[in-house]
CSV table of N, CA and C in Angstrom, one decimal:
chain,number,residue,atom,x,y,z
A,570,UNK,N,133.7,80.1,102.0
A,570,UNK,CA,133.9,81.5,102.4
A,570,UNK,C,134.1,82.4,101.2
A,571,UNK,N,134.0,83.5,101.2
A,571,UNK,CA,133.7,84.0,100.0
A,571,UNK,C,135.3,85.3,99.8
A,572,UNK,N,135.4,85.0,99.0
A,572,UNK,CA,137.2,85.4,98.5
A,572,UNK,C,137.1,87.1,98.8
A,573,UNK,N,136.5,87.9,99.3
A,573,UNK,CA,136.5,89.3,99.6
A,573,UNK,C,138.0,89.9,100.5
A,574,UNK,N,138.6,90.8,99.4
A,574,UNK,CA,139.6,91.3,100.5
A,574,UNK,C,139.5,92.1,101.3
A,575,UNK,N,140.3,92.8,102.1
A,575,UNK,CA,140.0,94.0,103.1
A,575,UNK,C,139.9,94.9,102.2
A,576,UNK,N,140.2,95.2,101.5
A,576,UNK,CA,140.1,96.5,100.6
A,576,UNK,C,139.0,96.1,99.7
A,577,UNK,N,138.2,95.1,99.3
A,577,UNK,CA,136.8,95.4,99.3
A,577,UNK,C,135.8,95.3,99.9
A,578,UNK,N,136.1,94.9,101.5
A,578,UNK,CA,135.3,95.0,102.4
A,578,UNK,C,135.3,96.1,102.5
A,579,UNK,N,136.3,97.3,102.6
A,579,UNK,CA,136.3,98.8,102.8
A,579,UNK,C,135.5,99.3,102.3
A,580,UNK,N,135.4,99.0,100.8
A,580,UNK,CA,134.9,99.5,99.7
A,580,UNK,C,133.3,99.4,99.5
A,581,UNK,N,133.1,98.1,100.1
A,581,UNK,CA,131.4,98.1,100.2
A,581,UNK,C,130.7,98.6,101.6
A,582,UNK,N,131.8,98.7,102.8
A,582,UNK,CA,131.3,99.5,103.6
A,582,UNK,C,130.5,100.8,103.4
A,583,UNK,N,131.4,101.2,102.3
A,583,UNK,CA,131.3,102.7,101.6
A,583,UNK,C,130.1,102.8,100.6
A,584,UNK,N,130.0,101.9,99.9
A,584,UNK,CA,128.9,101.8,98.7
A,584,UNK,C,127.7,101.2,99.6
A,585,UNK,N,127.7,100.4,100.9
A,585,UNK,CA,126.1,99.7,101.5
A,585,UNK,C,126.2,100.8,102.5
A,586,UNK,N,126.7,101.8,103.1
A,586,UNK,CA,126.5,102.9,104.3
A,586,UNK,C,126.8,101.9,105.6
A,587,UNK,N,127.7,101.4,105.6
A,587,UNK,CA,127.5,100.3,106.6
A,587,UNK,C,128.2,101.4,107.7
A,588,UNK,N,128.2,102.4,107.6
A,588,UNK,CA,129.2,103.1,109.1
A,588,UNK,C,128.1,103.0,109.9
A,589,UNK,N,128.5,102.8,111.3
A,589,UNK,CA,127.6,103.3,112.6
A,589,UNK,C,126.4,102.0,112.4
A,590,UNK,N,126.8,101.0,112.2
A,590,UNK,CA,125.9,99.9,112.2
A,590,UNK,C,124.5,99.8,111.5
A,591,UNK,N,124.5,100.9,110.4
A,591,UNK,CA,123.4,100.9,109.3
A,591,UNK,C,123.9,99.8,108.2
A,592,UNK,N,122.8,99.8,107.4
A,592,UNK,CA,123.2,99.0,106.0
A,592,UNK,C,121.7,99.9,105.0
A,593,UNK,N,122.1,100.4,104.0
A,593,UNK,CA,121.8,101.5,103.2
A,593,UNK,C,120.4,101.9,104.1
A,594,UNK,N,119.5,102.1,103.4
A,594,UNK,CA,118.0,102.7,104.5
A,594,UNK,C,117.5,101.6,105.4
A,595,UNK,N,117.8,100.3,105.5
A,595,UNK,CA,116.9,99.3,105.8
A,595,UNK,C,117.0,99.9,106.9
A,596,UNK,N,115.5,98.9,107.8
A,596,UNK,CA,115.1,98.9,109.0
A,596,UNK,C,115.1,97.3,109.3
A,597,UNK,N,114.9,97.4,111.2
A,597,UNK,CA,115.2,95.8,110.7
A,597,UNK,C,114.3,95.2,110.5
A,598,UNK,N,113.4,95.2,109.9
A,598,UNK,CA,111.6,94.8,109.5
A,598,UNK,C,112.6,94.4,108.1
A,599,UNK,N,112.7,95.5,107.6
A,599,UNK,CA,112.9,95.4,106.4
A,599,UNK,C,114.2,94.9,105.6
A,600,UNK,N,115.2,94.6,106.5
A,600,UNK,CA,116.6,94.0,106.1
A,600,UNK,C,116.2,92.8,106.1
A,601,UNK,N,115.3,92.5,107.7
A,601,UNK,CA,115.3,90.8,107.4
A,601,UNK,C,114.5,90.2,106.3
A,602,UNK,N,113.4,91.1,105.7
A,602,UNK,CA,112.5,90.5,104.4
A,602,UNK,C,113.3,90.7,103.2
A,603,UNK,N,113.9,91.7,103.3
A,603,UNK,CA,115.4,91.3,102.0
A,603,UNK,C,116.0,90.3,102.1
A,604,UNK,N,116.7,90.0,102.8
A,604,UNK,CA,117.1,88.5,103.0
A,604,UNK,C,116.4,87.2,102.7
A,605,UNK,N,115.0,87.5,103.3
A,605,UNK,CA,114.3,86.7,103.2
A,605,UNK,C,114.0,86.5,101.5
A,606,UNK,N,113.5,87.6,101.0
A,606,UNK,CA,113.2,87.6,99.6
A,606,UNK,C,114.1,86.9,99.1
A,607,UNK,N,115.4,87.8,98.6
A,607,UNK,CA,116.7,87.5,97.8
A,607,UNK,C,117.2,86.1,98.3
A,608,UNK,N,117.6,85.7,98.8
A,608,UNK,CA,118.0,84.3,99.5
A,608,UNK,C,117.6,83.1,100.1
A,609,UNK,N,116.4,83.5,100.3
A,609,UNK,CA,115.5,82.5,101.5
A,609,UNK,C,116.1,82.0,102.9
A,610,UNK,N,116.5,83.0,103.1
A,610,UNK,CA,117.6,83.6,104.6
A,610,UNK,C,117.1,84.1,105.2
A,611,UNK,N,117.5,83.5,106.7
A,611,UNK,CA,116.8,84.4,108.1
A,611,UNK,C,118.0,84.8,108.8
A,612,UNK,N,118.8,86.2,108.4
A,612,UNK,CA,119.5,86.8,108.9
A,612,UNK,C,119.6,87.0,110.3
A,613,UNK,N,118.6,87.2,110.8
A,613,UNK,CA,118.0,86.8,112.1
A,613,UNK,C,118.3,85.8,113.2
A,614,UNK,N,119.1,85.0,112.6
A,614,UNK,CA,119.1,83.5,113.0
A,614,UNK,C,120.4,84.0,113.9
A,615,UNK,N,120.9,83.6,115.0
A,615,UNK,CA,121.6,83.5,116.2
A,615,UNK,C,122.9,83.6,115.5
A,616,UNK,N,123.6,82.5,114.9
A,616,UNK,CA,124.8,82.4,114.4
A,616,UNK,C,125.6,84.3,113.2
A,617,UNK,N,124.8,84.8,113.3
A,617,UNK,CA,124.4,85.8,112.4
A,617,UNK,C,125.1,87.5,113.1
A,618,UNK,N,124.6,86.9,114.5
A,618,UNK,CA,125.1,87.7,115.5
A,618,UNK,C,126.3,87.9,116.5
A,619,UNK,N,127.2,87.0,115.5
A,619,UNK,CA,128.9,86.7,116.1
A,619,UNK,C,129.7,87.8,116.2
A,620,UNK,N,129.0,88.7,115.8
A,620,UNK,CA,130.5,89.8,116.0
A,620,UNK,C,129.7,91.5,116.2
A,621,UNK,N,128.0,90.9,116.1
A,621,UNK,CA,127.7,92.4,116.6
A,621,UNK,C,125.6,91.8,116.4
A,622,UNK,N,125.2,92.6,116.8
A,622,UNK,CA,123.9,92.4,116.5
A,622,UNK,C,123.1,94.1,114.9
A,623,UNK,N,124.5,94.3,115.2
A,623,UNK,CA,124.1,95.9,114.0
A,623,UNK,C,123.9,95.0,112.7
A,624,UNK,N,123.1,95.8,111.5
A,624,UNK,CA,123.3,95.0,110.5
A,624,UNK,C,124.1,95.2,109.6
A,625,UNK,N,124.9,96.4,109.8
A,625,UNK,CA,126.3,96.3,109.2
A,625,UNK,C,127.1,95.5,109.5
A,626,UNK,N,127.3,95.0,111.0
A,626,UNK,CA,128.5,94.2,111.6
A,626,UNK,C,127.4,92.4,111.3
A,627,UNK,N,126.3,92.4,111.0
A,627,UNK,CA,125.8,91.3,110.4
A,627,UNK,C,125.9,90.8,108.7
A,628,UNK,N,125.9,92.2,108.2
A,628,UNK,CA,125.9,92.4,107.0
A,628,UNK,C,127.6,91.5,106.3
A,629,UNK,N,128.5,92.4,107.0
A,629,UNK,CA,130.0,92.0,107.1
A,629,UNK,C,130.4,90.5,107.4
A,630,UNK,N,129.6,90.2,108.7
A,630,UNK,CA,129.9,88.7,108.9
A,630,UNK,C,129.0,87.9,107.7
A,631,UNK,N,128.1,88.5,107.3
A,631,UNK,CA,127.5,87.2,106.2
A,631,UNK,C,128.2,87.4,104.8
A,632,UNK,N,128.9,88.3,104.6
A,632,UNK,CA,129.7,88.3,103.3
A,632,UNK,C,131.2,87.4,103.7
A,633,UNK,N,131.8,87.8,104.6
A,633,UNK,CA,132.9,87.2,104.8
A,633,UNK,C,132.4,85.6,105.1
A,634,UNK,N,131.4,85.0,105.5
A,634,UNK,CA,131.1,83.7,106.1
A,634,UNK,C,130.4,83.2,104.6
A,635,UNK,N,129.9,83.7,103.9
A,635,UNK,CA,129.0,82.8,102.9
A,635,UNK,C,130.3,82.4,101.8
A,636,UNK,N,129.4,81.4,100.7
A,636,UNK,CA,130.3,81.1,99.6
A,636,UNK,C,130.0,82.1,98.9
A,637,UNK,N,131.1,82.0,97.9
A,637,UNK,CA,131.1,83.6,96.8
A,637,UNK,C,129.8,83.6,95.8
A,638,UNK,N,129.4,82.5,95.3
A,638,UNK,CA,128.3,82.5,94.9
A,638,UNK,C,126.8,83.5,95.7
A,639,UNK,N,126.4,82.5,96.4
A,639,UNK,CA,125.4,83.7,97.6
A,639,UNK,C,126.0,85.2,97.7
A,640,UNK,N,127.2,85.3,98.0
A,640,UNK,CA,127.3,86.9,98.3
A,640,UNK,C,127.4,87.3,96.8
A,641,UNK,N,127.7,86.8,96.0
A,641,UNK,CA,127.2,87.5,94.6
A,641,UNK,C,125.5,87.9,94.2
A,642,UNK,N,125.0,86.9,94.6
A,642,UNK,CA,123.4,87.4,94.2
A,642,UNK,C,123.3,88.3,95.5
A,643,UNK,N,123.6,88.3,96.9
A,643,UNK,CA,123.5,89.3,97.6
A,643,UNK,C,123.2,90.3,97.2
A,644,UNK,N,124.9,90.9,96.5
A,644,UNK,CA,126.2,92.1,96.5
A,644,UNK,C,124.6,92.4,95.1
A,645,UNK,N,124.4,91.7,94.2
A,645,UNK,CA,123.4,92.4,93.0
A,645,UNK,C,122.1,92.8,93.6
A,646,UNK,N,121.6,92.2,94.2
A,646,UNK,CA,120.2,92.6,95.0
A,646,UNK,C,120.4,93.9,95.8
A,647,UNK,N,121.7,94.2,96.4
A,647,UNK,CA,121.9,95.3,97.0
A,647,UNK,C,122.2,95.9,95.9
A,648,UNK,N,122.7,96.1,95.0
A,648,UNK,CA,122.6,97.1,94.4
A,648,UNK,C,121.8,97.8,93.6
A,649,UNK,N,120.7,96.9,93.0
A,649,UNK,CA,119.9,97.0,92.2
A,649,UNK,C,118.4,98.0,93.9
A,650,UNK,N,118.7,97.7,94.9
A,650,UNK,CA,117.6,98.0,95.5
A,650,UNK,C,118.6,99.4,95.9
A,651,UNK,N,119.9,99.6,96.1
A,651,UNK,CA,120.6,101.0,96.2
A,651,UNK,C,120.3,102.3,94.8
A,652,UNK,N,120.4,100.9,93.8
A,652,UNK,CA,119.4,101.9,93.0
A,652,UNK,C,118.4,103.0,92.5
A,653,UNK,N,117.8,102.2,93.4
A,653,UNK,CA,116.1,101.8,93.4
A,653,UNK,C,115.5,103.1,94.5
A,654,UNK,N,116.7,103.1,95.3
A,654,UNK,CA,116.2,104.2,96.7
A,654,UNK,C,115.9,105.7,95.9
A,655,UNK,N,114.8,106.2,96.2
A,655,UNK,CA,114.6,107.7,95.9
A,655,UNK,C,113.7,108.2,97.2
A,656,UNK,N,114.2,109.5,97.5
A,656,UNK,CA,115.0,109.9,96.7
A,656,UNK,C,116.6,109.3,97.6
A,657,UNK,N,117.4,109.7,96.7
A,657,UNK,CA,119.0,109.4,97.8
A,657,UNK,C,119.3,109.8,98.2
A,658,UNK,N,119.6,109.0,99.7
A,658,UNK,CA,119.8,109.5,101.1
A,658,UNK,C,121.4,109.7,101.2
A,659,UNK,N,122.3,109.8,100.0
A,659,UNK,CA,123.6,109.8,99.8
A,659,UNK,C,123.8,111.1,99.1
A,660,UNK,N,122.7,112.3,98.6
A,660,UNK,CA,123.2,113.3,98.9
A,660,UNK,C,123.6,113.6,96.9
A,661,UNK,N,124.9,114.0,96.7
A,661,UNK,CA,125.5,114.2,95.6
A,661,UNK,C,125.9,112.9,95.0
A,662,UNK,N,125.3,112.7,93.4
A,662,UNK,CA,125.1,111.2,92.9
A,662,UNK,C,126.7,110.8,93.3
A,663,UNK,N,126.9,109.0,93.0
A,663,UNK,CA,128.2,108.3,93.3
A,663,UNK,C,128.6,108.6,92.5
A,664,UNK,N,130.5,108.5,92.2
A,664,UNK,CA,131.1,109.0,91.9
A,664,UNK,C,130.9,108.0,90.8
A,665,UNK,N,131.4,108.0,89.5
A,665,UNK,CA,131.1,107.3,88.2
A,665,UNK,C,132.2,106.1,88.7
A,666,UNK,N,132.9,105.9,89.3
A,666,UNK,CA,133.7,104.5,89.7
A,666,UNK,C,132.7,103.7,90.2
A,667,UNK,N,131.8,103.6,91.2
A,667,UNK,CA,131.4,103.3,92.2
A,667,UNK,C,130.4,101.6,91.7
A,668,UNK,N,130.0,102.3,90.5
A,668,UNK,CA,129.3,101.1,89.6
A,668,UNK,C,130.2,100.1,89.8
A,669,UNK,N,131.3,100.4,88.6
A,669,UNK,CA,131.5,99.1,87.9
A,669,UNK,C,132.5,99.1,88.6
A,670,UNK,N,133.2,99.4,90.1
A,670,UNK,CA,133.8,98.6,90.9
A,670,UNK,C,133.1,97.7,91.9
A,671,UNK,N,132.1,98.3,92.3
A,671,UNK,CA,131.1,97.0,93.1
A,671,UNK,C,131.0,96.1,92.4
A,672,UNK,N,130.4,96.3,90.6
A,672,UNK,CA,130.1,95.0,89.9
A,672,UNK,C,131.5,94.3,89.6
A,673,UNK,N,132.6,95.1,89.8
A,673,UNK,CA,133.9,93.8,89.3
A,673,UNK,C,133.8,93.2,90.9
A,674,UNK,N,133.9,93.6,91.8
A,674,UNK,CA,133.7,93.2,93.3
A,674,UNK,C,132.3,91.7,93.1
A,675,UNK,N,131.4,92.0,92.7
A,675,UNK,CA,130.3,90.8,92.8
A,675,UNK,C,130.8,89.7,91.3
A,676,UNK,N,131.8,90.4,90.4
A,676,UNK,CA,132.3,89.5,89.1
A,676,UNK,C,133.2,88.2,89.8
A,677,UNK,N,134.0,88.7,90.6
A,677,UNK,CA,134.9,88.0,91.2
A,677,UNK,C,134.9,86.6,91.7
């Protein structure tokens, strides 16, 4: 299980848009081929859907359920593809913390 505390589960709530059962723009076409890509995971998969069928509350259960390894290449793949989004659907850029506390968060 992967060492994440509540206070950075808060924290990547905040940085993946997980409110309201989103996870940054995906759709679910397209969350599950992330997974698929980055991991060779089928998020999809029954066990997946313990605590909600949203892909935030899927997203949540597979960080808290994986080893810290996996949710490290995760936590980088998400960011590098939060990067990647244009234009941003987040409005006014992140706040200059926002980096290199996710990456001490995936260092850990």
């Amino acid at each position: 299980m992967a060492s994440l505390s509540a206070s950075d589960m808060r924290f990547l709530d905040t940085a993946l848009m997980m409110t309201g059962g989103y996870c940054l723009d995906f759709s679910d076409r397209t969350y599950s081929e992330f997974f698929a890509d980055v991991l060779n995971y089928n998020i999809d998969e029954e066990h997946n859907f313990a605590e909600g069928g949203s892909k935030g509350k899927r997203m949540r259960y597979f960080l808290r359920s994986s080893d810290d390894r996996t949710v490290a290449r995760l936590l980088r793949a998400l960011w590098e593809y939060r990067e990647d989004m244009t234009p941003s659907p987040y409005g006014d850029p992140d706040p200059p913390t926002m980096k290199p506390r996710f990456m001490g968060i995936v260092e850990k």
